[in-house]
Amino acid sequence: ALRDINLDIDLLRESLEKMPGLVLENLEFEREISGDLWQVQVPFAERHDGTVEVRSVDVRRWFADGKEWYFRSARGLYREKEGSAELSQLLGTLETDTRVLNLESQKLSWSEDRNEFLFPKGFTIYDDEFILKTDSASIDEAGVILLDKGGIIRWTRRAE
């Protein structure tokens, strides 16, 4: 968060490490990564001991081809040394070529050194035709879903 609000980290690093905490409110930033536009809104962020805790974070990703992903999380934690983040109580949508999928998960993990979103407590994905539940899964940058421990799918659309 500090880098994205254009504070000079090298000048502030020593004094920030000695501070008991730093609270930032109403953050919003955008970044283009590999042709996709990412937008993050964070009403509250608190930095302490090498971590940044956030509340009520919204993340949008617009793909170069026009599709969109959206995630909303009640809480999150970013670990600076590890370059990793965790979001909890996640709700979202994933737009594909043919449909918009709803997603619910208790936990999403991500790190800068891997190009995937991990759901160690699984997720539920659904639309008006099916519900898919799994205990563990991942989604790569392209949107490919891997069900690490399998899953259960239930078709909800009635035959016409």
PDB file of C-alpha atoms in Angstrom:
ATOM      1  CA  ALA A   1       0.000   0.000   0.000  1.00  0.00           C
ATOM      2  CA  LEU A   2       2.862   2.389   0.785  1.00  0.00           C
ATOM      3  CA  ARG A   3       4.456   1.874  -2.616  1.00  0.00           C
ATOM      4  CA  ASP A   4       1.150   2.498  -4.365  1.00  0.00           C
ATOM      5  CA  ILE A   5       0.565   5.854  -2.704  1.00  0.00           C
ATOM      6  CA  ASN A   6       3.988   6.952  -3.912  1.00  0.00           C
ATOM      7  CA  LEU A   7       5.801   7.213  -0.591  1.00  0.00           C
ATOM      8  CA  ASP A   8       9.566   6.775  -0.862  1.00  0.00           C
ATOM      9  CA  ILE A   9      10.081   3.452   0.891  1.00  0.00           C
ATOM     10  CA  ASP A  10      13.866   3.802   1.159  1.00  0.00           C
ATOM     11  CA  LEU A  11      13.555   7.062   3.083  1.00  0.00           C
ATOM     12  CA  LEU A  12      10.734   5.831   5.299  1.00  0.00           C
ATOM     13  CA  ARG A  13      11.712   2.201   5.930  1.00  0.00           C
ATOM     14  CA  GLU A  14      13.823   2.777   9.066  1.00  0.00           C
ATOM     15  CA  SER A  15      11.361   5.123  10.759  1.00  0.00           C
ATOM     16  CA  LEU A  16       8.346   2.965   9.802  1.00  0.00           C
ATOM     17  CA  GLU A  17       9.932  -0.145  11.277  1.00  0.00           C
ATOM     18  CA  LYS A  18      10.204   1.660  14.613  1.00  0.00           C
ATOM     19  CA  MET A  19       6.626   2.944  14.522  1.00  0.00           C
ATOM     20  CA  PRO A  20       4.021   0.899  16.406  1.00  0.00           C
ATOM     21  CA  GLY A  21       1.607   1.093  13.464  1.00  0.00           C
ATOM     22  CA  LEU A  22       0.420   3.161  10.542  1.00  0.00           C
ATOM     23  CA  VAL A  23      -3.250   3.480   9.555  1.00  0.00           C
ATOM     24  CA  LEU A  24      -4.286   4.452   6.030  1.00  0.00           C
ATOM     25  CA  GLU A  25      -7.895   5.033   4.997  1.00  0.00           C
ATOM     26  CA  ASN A  26      -9.774   5.166   1.695  1.00  0.00           C
ATOM     27  CA  LEU A  27      -7.038   3.787  -0.546  1.00  0.00           C
ATOM     28  CA  GLU A  28      -7.686   3.181  -4.213  1.00  0.00           C
ATOM     29  CA  PHE A  29      -5.119   2.176  -6.788  1.00  0.00           C
ATOM     30  CA  GLU A  30      -4.906   0.703 -10.263  1.00  0.00           C
ATOM     31  CA  ARG A  31      -2.180  -1.297 -11.906  1.00  0.00           C
ATOM     32  CA  GLU A  32      -1.762  -2.830 -15.335  1.00  0.00           C
ATOM     33  CA  ILE A  33      -0.207  -6.289 -15.181  1.00  0.00           C
ATOM     34  CA  SER A  34       0.355  -8.305 -18.370  1.00  0.00           C
ATOM     35  CA  GLY A  35      -2.271  -6.299 -20.247  1.00  0.00           C
ATOM     36  CA  ASP A  36      -4.957  -6.688 -17.565  1.00  0.00           C
ATOM     37  CA  LEU A  37      -6.115  -3.767 -15.429  1.00  0.00           C
ATOM     38  CA  TRP A  38      -6.353  -4.397 -11.683  1.00  0.00           C
ATOM     39  CA  GLN A  39      -8.229  -1.986  -9.420  1.00  0.00           C
ATOM     40  CA  VAL A  40      -8.175  -2.265  -5.617  1.00  0.00           C
ATOM     41  CA  GLN A  41     -10.221  -0.268  -3.111  1.00  0.00           C
ATOM     42  CA  VAL A  42      -9.380  -0.486   0.584  1.00  0.00           C
ATOM     43  CA  PRO A  43     -11.295   1.662   3.088  1.00  0.00           C
ATOM     44  CA  PHE A  44      -8.943   0.716   5.963  1.00  0.00           C
ATOM     45  CA  ALA A  45      -5.344  -0.564   6.098  1.00  0.00           C
ATOM     46  CA  GLU A  46      -3.112  -0.867   9.141  1.00  0.00           C
ATOM     47  CA  ARG A  47       0.601  -1.638   8.885  1.00  0.00           C
ATOM     48  CA  HIS A  48       2.501  -3.129  11.803  1.00  0.00           C
ATOM     49  CA  ASP A  49       5.421  -5.539  12.229  1.00  0.00           C
ATOM     50  CA  GLY A  50       5.869  -6.183   8.491  1.00  0.00           C
ATOM     51  CA  THR A  51       2.216  -6.923   7.803  1.00  0.00           C
ATOM     52  CA  VAL A  52      -0.641  -4.875   6.404  1.00  0.00           C
ATOM     53  CA  GLU A  53      -4.120  -5.718   7.643  1.00  0.00           C
ATOM     54  CA  VAL A  54      -7.042  -4.570   5.489  1.00  0.00           C
ATOM     55  CA  ARG A  55     -10.787  -4.517   5.963  1.00  0.00           C
ATOM     56  CA  SER A  56     -13.531  -4.643   3.377  1.00  0.00           C
ATOM     57  CA  VAL A  57     -11.313  -4.865   0.283  1.00  0.00           C
ATOM     58  CA  ASP A  58     -12.683  -4.802  -3.297  1.00  0.00           C
ATOM     59  CA  VAL A  59     -10.558  -6.187  -6.144  1.00  0.00           C
ATOM     60  CA  ARG A  60     -11.499  -5.930  -9.828  1.00  0.00           C
ATOM     61  CA  ARG A  61      -9.579  -7.364 -12.747  1.00  0.00           C
ATOM     62  CA  TRP A  62     -10.435  -6.338 -16.303  1.00  0.00           C
ATOM     63  CA  PHE A  63      -8.876  -8.667 -18.853  1.00  0.00           C
ATOM     64  CA  ALA A  64      -7.570  -7.335 -22.142  1.00  0.00           C
ATOM     65  CA  ASP A  65     -10.371  -9.271 -23.915  1.00  0.00           C
ATOM     66  CA  GLY A  66     -13.085  -7.448 -21.904  1.00  0.00           C
ATOM     67  CA  LYS A  67     -13.932 -10.094 -19.305  1.00  0.00           C
ATOM     68  CA  GLU A  68     -13.975  -9.154 -15.619  1.00  0.00           C
ATOM     69  CA  TRP A  69     -13.288 -10.786 -12.245  1.00  0.00           C
ATOM     70  CA  TYR A  70     -14.514  -9.194  -9.038  1.00  0.00           C
ATOM     71  CA  PHE A  71     -13.699 -10.146  -5.437  1.00  0.00           C
ATOM     72  CA  ARG A  72     -14.930  -8.623  -2.189  1.00  0.00           C
ATOM     73  CA  SER A  73     -13.414  -9.672   1.105  1.00  0.00           C
ATOM     74  CA  ALA A  74     -14.278  -8.792   4.680  1.00  0.00           C
ATOM     75  CA  ARG A  75     -10.641  -8.955   5.823  1.00  0.00           C
ATOM     76  CA  GLY A  76      -7.183  -9.445   4.442  1.00  0.00           C
ATOM     77  CA  LEU A  77      -3.552  -9.656   5.433  1.00  0.00           C
ATOM     78  CA  TYR A  78      -0.432  -8.886   3.383  1.00  0.00           C
ATOM     79  CA  ARG A  79       2.977 -10.110   4.595  1.00  0.00           C
ATOM     80  CA  GLU A  80       5.693  -7.838   3.230  1.00  0.00           C
ATOM     81  CA  LYS A  81       8.702 -10.172   3.633  1.00  0.00           C
ATOM     82  CA  GLU A  82       6.938 -13.124   2.005  1.00  0.00           C
ATOM     83  CA  GLY A  83       5.153 -11.037  -0.607  1.00  0.00           C
ATOM     84  CA  SER A  84       1.978 -12.978   0.173  1.00  0.00           C
ATOM     85  CA  ALA A  85      -1.640 -12.096   0.843  1.00  0.00           C
ATOM     86  CA  GLU A  86      -4.676 -13.801   2.323  1.00  0.00           C
ATOM     87  CA  LEU A  87      -8.288 -12.727   1.977  1.00  0.00           C
ATOM     88  CA  SER A  88     -11.082 -14.146   4.108  1.00  0.00           C
ATOM     89  CA  GLN A  89     -14.864 -14.319   3.733  1.00  0.00           C
ATOM     90  CA  LEU A  90     -14.582 -13.903  -0.021  1.00  0.00           C
ATOM     91  CA  LEU A  91     -17.433 -13.277  -2.461  1.00  0.00           C
ATOM     92  CA  GLY A  92     -16.859 -12.761  -6.152  1.00  0.00           C
ATOM     93  CA  THR A  93     -17.756 -13.197  -9.787  1.00  0.00           C
ATOM     94  CA  LEU A  94     -15.723 -14.703 -12.609  1.00  0.00           C
ATOM     95  CA  GLU A  95     -16.750 -13.803 -16.143  1.00  0.00           C
ATOM     96  CA  THR A  96     -16.065 -16.410 -18.845  1.00  0.00           C
ATOM     97  CA  ASP A  97     -16.813 -16.452 -22.580  1.00  0.00           C
ATOM     98  CA  THR A  98     -20.265 -17.950 -21.996  1.00  0.00           C
ATOM     99  CA  ARG A  99     -21.369 -17.090 -18.442  1.00  0.00           C
ATOM    100  CA  VAL A 100     -20.787 -15.217 -15.210  1.00  0.00           C
ATOM    101  CA  LEU A 101     -19.976 -17.483 -12.261  1.00  0.00           C
ATOM    102  CA  ASN A 102     -20.508 -16.600  -8.606  1.00  0.00           C
ATOM    103  CA  LEU A 103     -17.783 -17.595  -6.144  1.00  0.00           C
ATOM    104  CA  GLU A 104     -17.808 -17.953  -2.352  1.00  0.00           C
ATOM    105  CA  SER A 105     -14.833 -18.997  -0.215  1.00  0.00           C
ATOM    106  CA  GLN A 106     -13.654 -18.731   3.363  1.00  0.00           C
ATOM    107  CA  LYS A 107     -10.035 -18.110   2.340  1.00  0.00           C
ATOM    108  CA  LEU A 108      -7.987 -17.059  -0.702  1.00  0.00           C
ATOM    109  CA  SER A 109      -4.166 -17.125  -0.651  1.00  0.00           C
ATOM    110  CA  TRP A 110      -1.831 -15.496  -3.155  1.00  0.00           C
ATOM    111  CA  SER A 111       1.904 -14.807  -3.366  1.00  0.00           C
ATOM    112  CA  GLU A 112       4.032 -12.736  -5.708  1.00  0.00           C
ATOM    113  CA  ASP A 113       6.222 -15.713  -6.706  1.00  0.00           C
ATOM    114  CA  ARG A 114       3.396 -17.898  -8.088  1.00  0.00           C
ATOM    115  CA  ASN A 115       0.779 -17.094 -10.681  1.00  0.00           C
ATOM    116  CA  GLU A 116      -2.253 -18.677  -9.078  1.00  0.00           C
ATOM    117  CA  PHE A 117      -4.956 -18.100  -6.513  1.00  0.00           C
ATOM    118  CA  LEU A 118      -5.138 -20.855  -3.876  1.00  0.00           C
ATOM    119  CA  PHE A 119      -8.314 -21.748  -1.995  1.00  0.00           C
ATOM    120  CA  PRO A 120      -7.024 -23.963   0.851  1.00  0.00           C
ATOM    121  CA  LYS A 121     -10.497 -24.237   2.418  1.00  0.00           C
ATOM    122  CA  GLY A 122     -12.171 -24.775  -0.941  1.00  0.00           C
ATOM    123  CA  PHE A 123     -14.896 -22.763  -2.622  1.00  0.00           C
ATOM    124  CA  THR A 124     -18.363 -22.862  -4.054  1.00  0.00           C
ATOM    125  CA  ILE A 125     -18.893 -21.724  -7.651  1.00  0.00           C
ATOM    126  CA  TYR A 126     -22.399 -21.483  -9.035  1.00  0.00           C
ATOM    127  CA  ASP A 127     -24.733 -19.920 -11.568  1.00  0.00           C
ATOM    128  CA  ASP A 128     -28.330 -20.642 -12.592  1.00  0.00           C
ATOM    129  CA  GLU A 129     -27.372 -24.075 -14.022  1.00  0.00           C
ATOM    130  CA  PHE A 130     -25.045 -25.707 -11.485  1.00  0.00           C
ATOM    131  CA  ILE A 131     -23.323 -25.601  -8.095  1.00  0.00           C
ATOM    132  CA  LEU A 132     -19.726 -26.815  -7.713  1.00  0.00           C
ATOM    133  CA  LYS A 133     -18.275 -27.355  -4.218  1.00  0.00           C
ATOM    134  CA  THR A 134     -14.719 -28.380  -3.422  1.00  0.00           C
ATOM    135  CA  ASP A 135     -12.530 -28.645  -0.300  1.00  0.00           C
ATOM    136  CA  SER A 136      -9.344 -27.364  -1.977  1.00  0.00           C
ATOM    137  CA  ALA A 137      -8.723 -25.659  -5.312  1.00  0.00           C
ATOM    138  CA  SER A 138      -6.645 -23.200  -7.291  1.00  0.00           C
ATOM    139  CA  ILE A 139      -7.230 -20.866 -10.217  1.00  0.00           C
ATOM    140  CA  ASP A 140      -4.359 -19.767 -12.440  1.00  0.00           C
ATOM    141  CA  GLU A 141      -3.966 -16.346 -14.067  1.00  0.00           C
ATOM    142  CA  ALA A 142      -5.803 -17.512 -17.194  1.00  0.00           C
ATOM    143  CA  GLY A 143      -8.806 -18.725 -15.177  1.00  0.00           C
ATOM    144  CA  VAL A 144      -8.087 -22.463 -15.342  1.00  0.00           C
ATOM    145  CA  ILE A 145      -9.555 -24.120 -12.237  1.00  0.00           C
ATOM    146  CA  LEU A 146      -7.790 -27.098 -10.628  1.00  0.00           C
ATOM    147  CA  LEU A 147      -9.762 -29.100  -8.062  1.00  0.00           C
ATOM    148  CA  ASP A 148      -6.953 -30.462  -5.882  1.00  0.00           C
ATOM    149  CA  LYS A 149      -9.146 -32.934  -3.996  1.00  0.00           C
ATOM    150  CA  GLY A 150     -11.997 -33.302  -6.450  1.00  0.00           C
ATOM    151  CA  GLY A 151     -15.389 -31.761  -5.958  1.00  0.00           C
ATOM    152  CA  ILE A 152     -19.131 -32.238  -6.123  1.00  0.00           C
ATOM    153  CA  ILE A 153     -21.242 -30.722  -8.883  1.00  0.00           C
ATOM    154  CA  ARG A 154     -25.018 -30.496  -8.801  1.00  0.00           C
ATOM    155  CA  TRP A 155     -27.010 -29.454 -11.845  1.00  0.00           C
ATOM    156  CA  THR A 156     -29.809 -27.081 -10.853  1.00  0.00           C
ATOM    157  CA  ARG A 157     -31.343 -26.251 -14.226  1.00  0.00           C
ATOM    158  CA  ARG A 158     -34.441 -28.253 -14.984  1.00  0.00           C
ATOM    159  CA  ALA A 159     -34.751 -30.029 -18.325  1.00  0.00           C
ATOM    160  CA  GLU A 160     -37.172 -28.305 -20.667  1.00  0.00           C
TER     161      GLU A 160
END
